[in-house]
Coordinates of C-alpha atoms and ligand atoms in Angstrom, one line a residue:
X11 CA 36.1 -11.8 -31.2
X12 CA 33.0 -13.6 -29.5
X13 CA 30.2 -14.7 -32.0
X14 CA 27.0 -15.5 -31.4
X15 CA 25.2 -17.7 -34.0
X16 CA 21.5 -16.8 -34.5
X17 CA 19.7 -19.7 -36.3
X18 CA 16.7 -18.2 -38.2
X19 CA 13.5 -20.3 -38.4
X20 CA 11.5 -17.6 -40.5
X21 CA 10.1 -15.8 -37.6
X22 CA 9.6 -11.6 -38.0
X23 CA 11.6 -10.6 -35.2
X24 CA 14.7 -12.2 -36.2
X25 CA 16.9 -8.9 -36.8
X26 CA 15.5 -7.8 -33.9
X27 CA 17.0 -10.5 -31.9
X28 CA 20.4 -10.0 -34.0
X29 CA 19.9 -6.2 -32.9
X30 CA 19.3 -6.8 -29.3
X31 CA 22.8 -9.3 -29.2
X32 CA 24.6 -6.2 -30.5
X33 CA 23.4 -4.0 -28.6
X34 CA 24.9 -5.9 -25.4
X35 CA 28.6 -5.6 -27.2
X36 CA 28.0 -9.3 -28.6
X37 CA 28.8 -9.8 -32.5
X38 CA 26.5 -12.1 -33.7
X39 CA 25.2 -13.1 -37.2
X40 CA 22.1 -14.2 -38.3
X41 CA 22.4 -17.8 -40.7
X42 CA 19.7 -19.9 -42.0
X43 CA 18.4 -23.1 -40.1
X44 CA 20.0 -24.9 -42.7
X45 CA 23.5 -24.3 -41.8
X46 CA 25.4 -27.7 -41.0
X47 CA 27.1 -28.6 -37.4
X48 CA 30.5 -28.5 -39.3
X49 CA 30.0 -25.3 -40.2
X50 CA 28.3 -24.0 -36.9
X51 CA 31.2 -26.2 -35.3
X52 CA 33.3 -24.0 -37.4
X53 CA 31.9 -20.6 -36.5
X54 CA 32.5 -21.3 -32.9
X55 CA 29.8 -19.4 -31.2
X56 CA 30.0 -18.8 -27.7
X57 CA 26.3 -19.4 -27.9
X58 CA 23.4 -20.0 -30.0
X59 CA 19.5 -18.7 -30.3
X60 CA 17.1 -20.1 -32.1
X61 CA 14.7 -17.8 -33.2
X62 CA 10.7 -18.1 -33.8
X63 CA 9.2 -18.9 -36.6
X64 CA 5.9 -19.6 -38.5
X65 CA 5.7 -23.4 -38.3
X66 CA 5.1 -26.3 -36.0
X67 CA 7.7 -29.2 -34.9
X68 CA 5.5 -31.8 -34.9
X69 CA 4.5 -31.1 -38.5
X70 CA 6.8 -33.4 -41.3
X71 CA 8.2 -30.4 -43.0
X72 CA 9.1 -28.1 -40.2
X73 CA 12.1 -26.2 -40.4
X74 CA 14.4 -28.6 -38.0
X75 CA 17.9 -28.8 -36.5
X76 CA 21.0 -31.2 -36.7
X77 CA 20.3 -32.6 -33.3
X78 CA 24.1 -32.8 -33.2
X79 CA 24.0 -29.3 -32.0
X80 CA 23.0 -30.3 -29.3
X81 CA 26.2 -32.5 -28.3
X82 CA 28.5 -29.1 -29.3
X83 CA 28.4 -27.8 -25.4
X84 CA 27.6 -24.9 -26.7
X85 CA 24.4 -22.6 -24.7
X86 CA 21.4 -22.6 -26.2
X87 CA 18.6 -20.1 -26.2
X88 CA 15.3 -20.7 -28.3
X89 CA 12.9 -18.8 -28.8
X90 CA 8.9 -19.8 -29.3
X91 CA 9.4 -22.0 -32.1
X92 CA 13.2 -22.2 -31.1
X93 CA 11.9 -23.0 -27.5
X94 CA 9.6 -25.8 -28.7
X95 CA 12.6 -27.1 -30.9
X96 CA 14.6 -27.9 -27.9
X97 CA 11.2 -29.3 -25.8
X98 CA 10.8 -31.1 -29.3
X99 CA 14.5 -32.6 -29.8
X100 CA 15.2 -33.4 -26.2
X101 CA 12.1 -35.9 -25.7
X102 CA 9.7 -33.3 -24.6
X103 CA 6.4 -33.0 -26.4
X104 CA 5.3 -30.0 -28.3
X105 CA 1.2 -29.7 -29.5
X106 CA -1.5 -27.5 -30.8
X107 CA -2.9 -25.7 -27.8
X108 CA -6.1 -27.5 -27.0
X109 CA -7.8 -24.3 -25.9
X110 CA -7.6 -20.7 -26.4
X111 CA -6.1 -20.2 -23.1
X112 CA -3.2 -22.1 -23.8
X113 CA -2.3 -19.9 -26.6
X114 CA -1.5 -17.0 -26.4
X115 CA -0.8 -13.6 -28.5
X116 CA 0.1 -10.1 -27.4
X117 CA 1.0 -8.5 -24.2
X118 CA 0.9 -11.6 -21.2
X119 CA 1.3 -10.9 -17.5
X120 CA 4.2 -13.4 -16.6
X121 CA 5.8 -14.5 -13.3
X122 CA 9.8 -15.5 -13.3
X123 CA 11.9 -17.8 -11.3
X124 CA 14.5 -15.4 -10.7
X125 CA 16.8 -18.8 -9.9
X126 CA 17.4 -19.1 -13.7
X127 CA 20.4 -17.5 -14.9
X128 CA 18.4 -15.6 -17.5
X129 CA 15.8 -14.2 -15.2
X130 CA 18.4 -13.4 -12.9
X131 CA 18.3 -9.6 -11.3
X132 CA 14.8 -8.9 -12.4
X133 CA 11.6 -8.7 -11.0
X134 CA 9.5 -11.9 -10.0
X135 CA 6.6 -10.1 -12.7
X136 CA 6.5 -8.7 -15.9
X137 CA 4.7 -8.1 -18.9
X138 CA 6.3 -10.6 -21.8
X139 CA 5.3 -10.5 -25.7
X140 CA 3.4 -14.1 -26.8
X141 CA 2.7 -15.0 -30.2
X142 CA 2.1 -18.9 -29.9
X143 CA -0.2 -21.6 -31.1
X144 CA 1.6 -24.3 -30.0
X145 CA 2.1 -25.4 -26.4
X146 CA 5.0 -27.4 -24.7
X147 CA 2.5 -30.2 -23.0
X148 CA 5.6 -32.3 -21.7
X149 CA 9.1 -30.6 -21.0
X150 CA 11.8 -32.5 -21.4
X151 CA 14.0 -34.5 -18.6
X152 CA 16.6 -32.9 -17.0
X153 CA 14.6 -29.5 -17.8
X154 CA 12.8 -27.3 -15.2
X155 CA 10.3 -25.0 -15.7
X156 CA 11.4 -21.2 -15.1
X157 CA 8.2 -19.2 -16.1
X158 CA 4.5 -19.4 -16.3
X159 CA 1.7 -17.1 -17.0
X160 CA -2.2 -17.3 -16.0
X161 CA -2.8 -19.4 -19.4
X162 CA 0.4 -21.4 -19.6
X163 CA 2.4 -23.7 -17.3
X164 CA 5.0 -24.0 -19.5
X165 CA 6.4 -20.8 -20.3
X166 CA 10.0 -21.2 -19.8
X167 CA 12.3 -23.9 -19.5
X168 CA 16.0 -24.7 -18.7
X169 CA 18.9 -27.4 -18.3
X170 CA 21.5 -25.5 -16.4
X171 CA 23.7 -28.5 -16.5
X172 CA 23.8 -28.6 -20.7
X173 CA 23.0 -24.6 -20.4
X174 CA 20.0 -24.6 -22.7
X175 CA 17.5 -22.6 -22.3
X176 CA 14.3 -21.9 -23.9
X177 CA 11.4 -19.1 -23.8
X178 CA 7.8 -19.3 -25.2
X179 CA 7.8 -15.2 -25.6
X180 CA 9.9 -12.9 -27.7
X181 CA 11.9 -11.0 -25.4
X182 CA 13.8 -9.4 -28.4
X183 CA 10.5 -7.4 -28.9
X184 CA 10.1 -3.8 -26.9
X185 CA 6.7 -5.3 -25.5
X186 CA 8.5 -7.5 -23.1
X187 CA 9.7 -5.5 -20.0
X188 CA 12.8 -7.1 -19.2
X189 CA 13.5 -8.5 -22.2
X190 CA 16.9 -7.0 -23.5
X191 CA 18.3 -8.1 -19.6
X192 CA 17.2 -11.5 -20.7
X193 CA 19.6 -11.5 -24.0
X194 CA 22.1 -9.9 -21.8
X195 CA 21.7 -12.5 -18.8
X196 CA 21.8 -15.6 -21.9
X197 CA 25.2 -13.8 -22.9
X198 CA 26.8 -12.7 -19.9
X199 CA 25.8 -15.1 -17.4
X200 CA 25.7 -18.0 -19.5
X201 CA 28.0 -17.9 -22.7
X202 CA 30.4 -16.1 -20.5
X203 CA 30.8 -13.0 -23.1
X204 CA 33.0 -9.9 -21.9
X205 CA 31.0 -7.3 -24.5
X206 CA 33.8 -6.6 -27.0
X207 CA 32.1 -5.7 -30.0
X208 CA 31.0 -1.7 -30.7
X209 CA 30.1 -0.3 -33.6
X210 CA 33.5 1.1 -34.7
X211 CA 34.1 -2.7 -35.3
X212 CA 30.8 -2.8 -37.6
X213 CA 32.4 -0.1 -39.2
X214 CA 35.6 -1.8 -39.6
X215 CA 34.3 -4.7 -40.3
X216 CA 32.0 -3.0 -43.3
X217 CA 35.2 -1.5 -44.8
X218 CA 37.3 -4.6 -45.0
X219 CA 34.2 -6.3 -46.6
X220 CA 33.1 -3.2 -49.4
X221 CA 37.0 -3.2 -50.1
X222 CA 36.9 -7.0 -50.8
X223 CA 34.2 -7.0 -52.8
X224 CA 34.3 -3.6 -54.9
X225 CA 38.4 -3.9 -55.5
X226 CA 39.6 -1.6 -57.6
X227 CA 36.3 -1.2 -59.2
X228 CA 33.6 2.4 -59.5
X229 CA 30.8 2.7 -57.4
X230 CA 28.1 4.7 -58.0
X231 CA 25.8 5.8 -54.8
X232 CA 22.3 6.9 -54.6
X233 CA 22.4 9.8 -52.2
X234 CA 19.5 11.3 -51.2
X235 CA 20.8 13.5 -48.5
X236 CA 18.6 11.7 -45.8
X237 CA 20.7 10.1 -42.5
X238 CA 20.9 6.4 -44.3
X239 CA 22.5 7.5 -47.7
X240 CA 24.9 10.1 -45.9
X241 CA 26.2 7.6 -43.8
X242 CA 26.2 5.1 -46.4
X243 CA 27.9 7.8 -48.4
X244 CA 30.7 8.3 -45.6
X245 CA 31.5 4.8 -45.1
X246 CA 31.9 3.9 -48.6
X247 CA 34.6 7.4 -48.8
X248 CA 36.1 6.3 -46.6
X249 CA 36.3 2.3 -47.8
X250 CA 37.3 2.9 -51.7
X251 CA 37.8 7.2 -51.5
X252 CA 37.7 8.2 -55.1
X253 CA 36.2 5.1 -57.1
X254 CA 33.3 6.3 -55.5
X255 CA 30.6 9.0 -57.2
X256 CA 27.7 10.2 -55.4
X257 CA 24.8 10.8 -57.5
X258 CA 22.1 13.1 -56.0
X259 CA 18.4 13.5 -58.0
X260 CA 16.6 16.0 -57.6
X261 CA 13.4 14.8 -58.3
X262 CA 11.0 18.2 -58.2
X263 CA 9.7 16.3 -54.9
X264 CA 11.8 17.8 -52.0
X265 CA 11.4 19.7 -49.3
X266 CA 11.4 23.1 -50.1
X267 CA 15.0 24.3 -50.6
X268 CA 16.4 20.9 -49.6
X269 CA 17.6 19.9 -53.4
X270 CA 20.2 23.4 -52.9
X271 CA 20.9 22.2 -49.0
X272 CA 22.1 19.0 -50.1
X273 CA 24.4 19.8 -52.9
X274 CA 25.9 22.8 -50.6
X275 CA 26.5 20.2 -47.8
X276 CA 28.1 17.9 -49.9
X277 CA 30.1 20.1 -52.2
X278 CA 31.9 20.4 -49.1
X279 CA 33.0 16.8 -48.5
X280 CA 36.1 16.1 -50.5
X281 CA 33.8 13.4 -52.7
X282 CA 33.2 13.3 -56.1
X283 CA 29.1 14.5 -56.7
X284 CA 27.3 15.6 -59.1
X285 CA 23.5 16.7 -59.2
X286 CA 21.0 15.6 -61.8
X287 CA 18.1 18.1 -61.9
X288 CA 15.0 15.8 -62.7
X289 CA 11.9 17.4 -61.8
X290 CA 9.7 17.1 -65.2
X291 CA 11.3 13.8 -66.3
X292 CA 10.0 12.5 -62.8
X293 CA 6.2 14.6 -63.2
X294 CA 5.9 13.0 -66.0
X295 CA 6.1 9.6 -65.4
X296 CA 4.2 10.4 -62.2
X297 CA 1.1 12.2 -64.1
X298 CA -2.4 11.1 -63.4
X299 CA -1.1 7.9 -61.3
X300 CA -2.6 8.1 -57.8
X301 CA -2.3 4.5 -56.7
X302 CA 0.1 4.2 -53.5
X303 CA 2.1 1.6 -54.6
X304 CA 2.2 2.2 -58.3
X305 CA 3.9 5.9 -57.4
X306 CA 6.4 4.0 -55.6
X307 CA 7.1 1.5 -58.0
X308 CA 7.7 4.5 -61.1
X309 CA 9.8 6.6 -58.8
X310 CA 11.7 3.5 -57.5
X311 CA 12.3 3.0 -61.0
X312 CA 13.3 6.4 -62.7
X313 CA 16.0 6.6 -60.2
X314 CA 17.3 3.2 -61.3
X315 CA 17.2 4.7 -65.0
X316 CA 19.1 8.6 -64.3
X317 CA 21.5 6.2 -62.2
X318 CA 22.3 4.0 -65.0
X319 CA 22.8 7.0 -67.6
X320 CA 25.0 8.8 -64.9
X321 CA 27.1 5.4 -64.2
X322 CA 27.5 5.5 -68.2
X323 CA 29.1 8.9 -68.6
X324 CA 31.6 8.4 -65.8
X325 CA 31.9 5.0 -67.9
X326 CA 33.0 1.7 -66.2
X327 CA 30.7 1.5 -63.0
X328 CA 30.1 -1.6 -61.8
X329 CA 28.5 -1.5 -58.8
X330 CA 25.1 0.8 -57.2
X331 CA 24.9 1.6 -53.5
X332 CA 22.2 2.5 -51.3
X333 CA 21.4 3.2 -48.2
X334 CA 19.3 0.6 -47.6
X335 CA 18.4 0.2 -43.7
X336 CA 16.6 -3.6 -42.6
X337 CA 13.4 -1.7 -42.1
X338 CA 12.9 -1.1 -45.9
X339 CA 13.6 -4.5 -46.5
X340 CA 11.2 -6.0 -43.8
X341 CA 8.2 -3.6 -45.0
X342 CA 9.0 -3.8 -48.6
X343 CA 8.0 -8.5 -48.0
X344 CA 11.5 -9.9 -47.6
X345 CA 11.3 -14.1 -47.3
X346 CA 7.7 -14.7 -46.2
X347 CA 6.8 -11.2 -44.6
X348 CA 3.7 -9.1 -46.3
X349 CA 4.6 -6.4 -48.5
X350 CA 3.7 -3.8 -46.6
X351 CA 4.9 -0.9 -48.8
X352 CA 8.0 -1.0 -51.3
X353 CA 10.6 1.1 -49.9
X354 CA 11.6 2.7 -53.1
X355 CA 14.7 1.2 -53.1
X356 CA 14.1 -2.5 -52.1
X357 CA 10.8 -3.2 -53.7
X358 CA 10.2 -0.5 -55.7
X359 CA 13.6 -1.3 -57.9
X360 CA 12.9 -2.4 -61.9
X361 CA 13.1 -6.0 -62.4
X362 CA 16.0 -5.2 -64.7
X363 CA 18.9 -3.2 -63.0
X364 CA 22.4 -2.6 -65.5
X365 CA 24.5 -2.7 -62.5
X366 CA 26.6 -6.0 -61.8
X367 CA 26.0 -5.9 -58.4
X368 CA 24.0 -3.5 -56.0
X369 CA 25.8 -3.1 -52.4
X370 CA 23.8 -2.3 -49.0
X371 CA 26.5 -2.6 -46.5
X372 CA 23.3 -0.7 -43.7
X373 CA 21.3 -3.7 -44.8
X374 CA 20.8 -5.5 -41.5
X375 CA 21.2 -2.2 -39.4
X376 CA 18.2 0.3 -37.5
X377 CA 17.8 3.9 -37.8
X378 CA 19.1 4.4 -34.0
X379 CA 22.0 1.7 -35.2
X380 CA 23.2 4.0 -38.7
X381 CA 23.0 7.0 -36.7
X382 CA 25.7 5.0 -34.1
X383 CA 27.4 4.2 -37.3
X384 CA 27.2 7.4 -38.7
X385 CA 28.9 9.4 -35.4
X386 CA 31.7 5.8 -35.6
X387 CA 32.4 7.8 -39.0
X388 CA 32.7 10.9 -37.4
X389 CA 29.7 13.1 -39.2
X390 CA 28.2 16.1 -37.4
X391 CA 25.4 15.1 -34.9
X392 CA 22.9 18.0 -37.2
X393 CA 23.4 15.0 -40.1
X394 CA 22.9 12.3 -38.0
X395 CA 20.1 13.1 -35.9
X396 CA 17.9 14.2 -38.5
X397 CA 14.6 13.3 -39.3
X398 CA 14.1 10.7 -42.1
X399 CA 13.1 11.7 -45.3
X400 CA 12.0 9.0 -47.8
X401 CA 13.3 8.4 -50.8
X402 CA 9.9 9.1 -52.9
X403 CA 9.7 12.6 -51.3
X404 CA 6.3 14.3 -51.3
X405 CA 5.2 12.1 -53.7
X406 CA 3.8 9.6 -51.0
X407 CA 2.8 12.3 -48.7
X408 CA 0.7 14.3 -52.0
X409 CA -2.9 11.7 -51.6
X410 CA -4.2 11.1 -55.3
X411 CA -2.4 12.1 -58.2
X412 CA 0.5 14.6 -58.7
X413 CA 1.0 17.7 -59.4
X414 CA 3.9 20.8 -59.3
X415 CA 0.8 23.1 -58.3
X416 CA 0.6 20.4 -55.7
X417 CA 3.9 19.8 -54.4
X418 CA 4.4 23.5 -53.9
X419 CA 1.8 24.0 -52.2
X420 CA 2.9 20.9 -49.9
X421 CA 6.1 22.4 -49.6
X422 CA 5.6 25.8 -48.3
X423 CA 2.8 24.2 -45.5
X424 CA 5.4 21.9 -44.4
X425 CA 8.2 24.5 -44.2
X426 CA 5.7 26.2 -41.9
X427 CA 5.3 23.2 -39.8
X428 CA 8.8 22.4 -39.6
X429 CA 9.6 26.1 -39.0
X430 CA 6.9 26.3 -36.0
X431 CA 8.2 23.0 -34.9
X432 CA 11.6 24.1 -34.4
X433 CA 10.9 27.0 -32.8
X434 CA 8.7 25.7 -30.4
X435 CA 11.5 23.7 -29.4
X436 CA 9.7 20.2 -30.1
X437 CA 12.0 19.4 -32.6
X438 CA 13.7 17.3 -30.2
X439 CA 11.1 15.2 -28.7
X440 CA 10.4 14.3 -31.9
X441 CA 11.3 11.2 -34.3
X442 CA 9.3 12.3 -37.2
X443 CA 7.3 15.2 -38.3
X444 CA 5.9 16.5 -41.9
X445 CA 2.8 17.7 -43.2
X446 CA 0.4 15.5 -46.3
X447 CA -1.6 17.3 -48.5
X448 CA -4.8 14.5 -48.6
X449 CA -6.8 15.3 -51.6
X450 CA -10.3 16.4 -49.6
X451 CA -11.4 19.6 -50.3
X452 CA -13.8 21.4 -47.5
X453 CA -16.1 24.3 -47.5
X454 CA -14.6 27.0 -45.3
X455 CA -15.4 30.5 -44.5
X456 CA -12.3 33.5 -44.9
X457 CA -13.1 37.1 -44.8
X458 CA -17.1 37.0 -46.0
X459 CA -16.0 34.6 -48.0
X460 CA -17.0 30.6 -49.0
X461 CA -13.7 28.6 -49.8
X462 CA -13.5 25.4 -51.3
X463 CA -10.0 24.4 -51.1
X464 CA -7.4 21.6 -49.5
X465 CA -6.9 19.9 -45.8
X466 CA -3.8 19.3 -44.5
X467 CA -2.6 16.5 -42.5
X468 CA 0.1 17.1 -39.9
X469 CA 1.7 13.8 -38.6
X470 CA 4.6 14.2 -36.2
X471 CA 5.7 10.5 -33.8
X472 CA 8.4 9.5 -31.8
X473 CA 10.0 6.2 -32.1
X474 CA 13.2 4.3 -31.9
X475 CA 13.5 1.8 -35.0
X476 CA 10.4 3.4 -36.7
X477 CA 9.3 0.1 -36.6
X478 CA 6.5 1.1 -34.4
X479 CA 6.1 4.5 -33.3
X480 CA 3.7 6.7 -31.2
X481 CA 1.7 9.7 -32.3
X482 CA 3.2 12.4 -30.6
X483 CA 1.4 14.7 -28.1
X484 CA 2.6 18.1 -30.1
X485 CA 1.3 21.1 -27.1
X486 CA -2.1 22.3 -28.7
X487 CA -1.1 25.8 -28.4
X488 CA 2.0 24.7 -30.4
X489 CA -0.9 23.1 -33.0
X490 CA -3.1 25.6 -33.3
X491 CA 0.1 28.1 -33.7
X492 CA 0.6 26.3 -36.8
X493 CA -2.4 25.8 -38.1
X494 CA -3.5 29.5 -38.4
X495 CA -0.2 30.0 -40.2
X496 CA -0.8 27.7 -42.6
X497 CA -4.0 28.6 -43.1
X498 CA -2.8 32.0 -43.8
X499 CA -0.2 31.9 -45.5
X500 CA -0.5 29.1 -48.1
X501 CA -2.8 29.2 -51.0
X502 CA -5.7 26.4 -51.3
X503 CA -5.5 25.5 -47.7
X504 CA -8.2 25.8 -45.6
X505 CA -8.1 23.0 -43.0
X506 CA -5.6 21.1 -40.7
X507 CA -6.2 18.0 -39.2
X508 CA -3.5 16.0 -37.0
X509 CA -2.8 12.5 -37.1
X510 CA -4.2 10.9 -33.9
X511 CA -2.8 7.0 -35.2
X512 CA 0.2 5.2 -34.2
X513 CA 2.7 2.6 -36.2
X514 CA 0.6 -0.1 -35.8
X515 CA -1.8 0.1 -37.0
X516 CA -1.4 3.0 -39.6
X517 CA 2.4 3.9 -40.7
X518 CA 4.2 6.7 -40.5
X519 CA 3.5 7.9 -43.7
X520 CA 0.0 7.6 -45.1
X521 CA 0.8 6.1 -48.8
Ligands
XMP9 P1 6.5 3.8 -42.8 O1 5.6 4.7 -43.5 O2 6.9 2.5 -43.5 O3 7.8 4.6 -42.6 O4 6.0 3.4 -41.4 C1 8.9 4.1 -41.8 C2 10.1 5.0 -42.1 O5 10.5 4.8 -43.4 C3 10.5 5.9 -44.2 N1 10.0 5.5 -45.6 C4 10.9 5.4 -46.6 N2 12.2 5.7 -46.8 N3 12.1 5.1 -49.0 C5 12.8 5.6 -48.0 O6 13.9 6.0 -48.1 C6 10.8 4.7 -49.0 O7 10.3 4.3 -50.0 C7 10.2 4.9 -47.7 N4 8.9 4.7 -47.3 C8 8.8 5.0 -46.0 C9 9.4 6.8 -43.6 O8 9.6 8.2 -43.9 C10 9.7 6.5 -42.1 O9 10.9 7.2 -41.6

């Protein structure tokens, strides 16, 4: 099979890139900068990218390279810092950029010599992503320079002879308009790959590996019912069959009826699972406690501790599985990214976990990417394209603190807009859609009557990763549809408001 070796300098968009390689057919794997030519010489890649990262060359303790890589023959792509690693390591010059002009962040208006193999088919202008401080000021001999922008000379570079190639932009990100036929051109037109890899072969792959690993040992797996831990679910079934257990809580914070939906569903699949009914154990530990994060952190927990008692009366389970997907790990401060919140099962896990080992074969995967996986597997399309639920439920979509007066009230408003939703027929142009009970109360007017009483939030986006999304333009007849339904019908509500923000800056969900 072809391989592409991504070397990762620490930049954010690294899985991204990985992503983009597979989703030209190319396997490719992701392997700190650290790795050793021997090693890289014994991977044989068809080609290498560097990716971006957070440092400078010029500084002592940058993140470098074997400069024996570069006497592989091997193609080369880097990207910003990547790019400035080959400028850097090939007797060009790399510096701060002296003024603002030279760098450059966000959104840059970029013009293409369509010569260079990985420009090649597209058009002479386009709008490319920059996030760089740094500046090539000399490019190296035997390179030319393939791109420039109003700012910067030096935007792109290439040595069709030695077939390395480097770009100051991330065209891994959606921003840049061309820049998936850019990864392709790099592969295609200059590694020379034919596109064998699909995602049956990740799921191949996946099995071989879980079967390695787990042996003839039990495996206990978180299932939430949501897209990640069903397909997570079918993968491992169909990996180690019946060493594995699902274990579905219930944890009083579903949707309404969803608790019942899920254990039908899977009652069907010829697994062994078993419910735990949890609702006041998780109340509990949830009362008064109105903090974001801190809800996160005791729900991320409690499941850890109704797993653990589970895994001890089957008796003899080693390993705990999730569904873990690479956005819960990015968001939850893998390496040096911020904690932006902790997924409940990434960063919201106890520091103390009595499993031997916790497996996440979606680990490096996108939503859009699991759902692929999850049709590879042969589930029903109605499993894999639905909406995402999070593991925490309505707790992170109940504002300040916690209550079952709460959450049913939640419940029955988002039924409504779910309900409306669907039979609008909006469903489908949407990624995401769910309603948050925010804890301001408003003075309102109902018969000849003053009400004090709750505002809903409805949020509803479209998105692929859910790495950024869009607010989404619901019709507002369809809106205001909803909102005198909900008004109606559910107890202590008596004002909607819709979520008019996109992923950045707000996130999908508001805690
Ligand atoms: P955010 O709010 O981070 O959401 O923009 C992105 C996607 O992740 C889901 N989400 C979670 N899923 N456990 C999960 O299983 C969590 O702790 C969690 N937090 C957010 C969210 O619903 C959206 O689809």
């Amino acid at each position: 099979m072809e391989k592409v070796l991504i070397l990762d300098f620490g930049g954010q968009y690294n899985q991204l890139i990985a992503r983009r390689v597979r989703e030209c057919n190319v396997y490719c794997e992701v392997h700190p900068y650290t790795m050793t030519v021997e090693a890289i010489k014994a991977y044989s890649p068809i080609g290498i990218i560097f990716t971006g990262g957070p440092g400078s060359v010029y500084e002592d303790d940058s993140p470098q390279v074997d400069s024996a890589v570069f006497g592989l023959g091997v193609p080369v792509l880097g990207i910003c810092y990547g790019c400035q690693l080959l400028a850097h390591n090939l007797g060009g010059r790399v510096t701060p950029a002296q003024n603002d002009s030279a760098r450059e962040y966000g959104k840059t208006e970029t013009w293409y010599d369509t010569s260079c193999s990985i420009f090649k088919g597209l058009p002479e202008k386009g709008i490319s992503w920059m996030s760089h401080g740094d500046y090539m000021a000399k490019i190296p001999v035997g390179f030319q320079l393939t791109a420039h922008s109003a700012a910067c000379p030096n935007v792109a570079i290439s040595d069709d002879t030695r077939r390395f190639y480097g770009v100051q932009f991330h065209p891994e990100v959606n921003h840049t308009a061309y820049g998936t036929q850019m990864i392709r051109n790099f592969l295609y037109e200059v590694c020379g790959a034919h596109g064998d890899w699909t995602m049956e072969d990740y799921k191949n792959t996946a099995i071989r590996r879980i079967r390695e690993r787990v042996g003839s040992g039990k495996v206990l797996l978180a299932l939430s019912g949501g897209v990640d831990s069903s397909v997570c679910a079918a993968l491992l079934a169909e990996a180690i069959g019946s060493q594995l257990t699902c274990v579905f809580v219930d944890h009083g914070l579903m949707r309404l009826n969803e608790g019942d939906e899920v254990e039908q569903a899977f009652s069907k699949w010829s697994i062994n699972f078993i419910r735990v009914n949890a609702e006041s154990r998780f109340l509990l530990k949830l009362a008064g406690e109105a903090e974001p994060e801190c809800k996160r952190k005791i729900i991320g927990e409690e499941f850890i501790r109704v797993f653990e008692e589970e895994a001890k009366k089957i008796g003899a389970v080693d390993y705990l599985a999730q569904g873990t997907i690479y956005p819960d790990v990015i968001e939850s401060g893998a390496g040096t990214a911020a904690v932006i919140k902790s997924h409940h099962n990434v960063g919201g896990l106890p520091e103390y976990v009595d499993f031997k080992e916790i497996i996440e074969p979606l680990n490096i995967l996108f939503k859009d990417e699991v759902r692929q996986l999850g049709r590879a597997l042969g589930l029903p399309e109605y499993l894999v394209s639905r909406q995402p639920f999070p593991g925490p439920g309505l707790a992170i979509r109940i504002i300040g603190d916690i209550t079952k007066e709460k959450a049913d009230t939640l419940r029955q408003a988002d039924f409504i807009f779910r309900d409306e939703i669907a039979k609008a027929g909006q469903d489908r142009c949407l990624s995401q859609y769910f309603a948050v009970l925010t804890n301001t109360r408003s003075v309102g007017v109902m018969g000849d009557g003053r009400t004090y009483d709750y505002t809903l939030a409805l949020r509803a986006v479209t998105t692929d990763d859910f790495m950024t999304a869009d607010w989404a333009r619901v019709p507002y007849d369809v809106l205001d549809h909803i909102s005198r339904r909900i008004v109606n019908e559910v107890h202590d509500i008596n004002r909607i408001v819709y979520d008019i923000t996109s992923k950045p800056p707000a996130t999908v969900e508001w805690e």
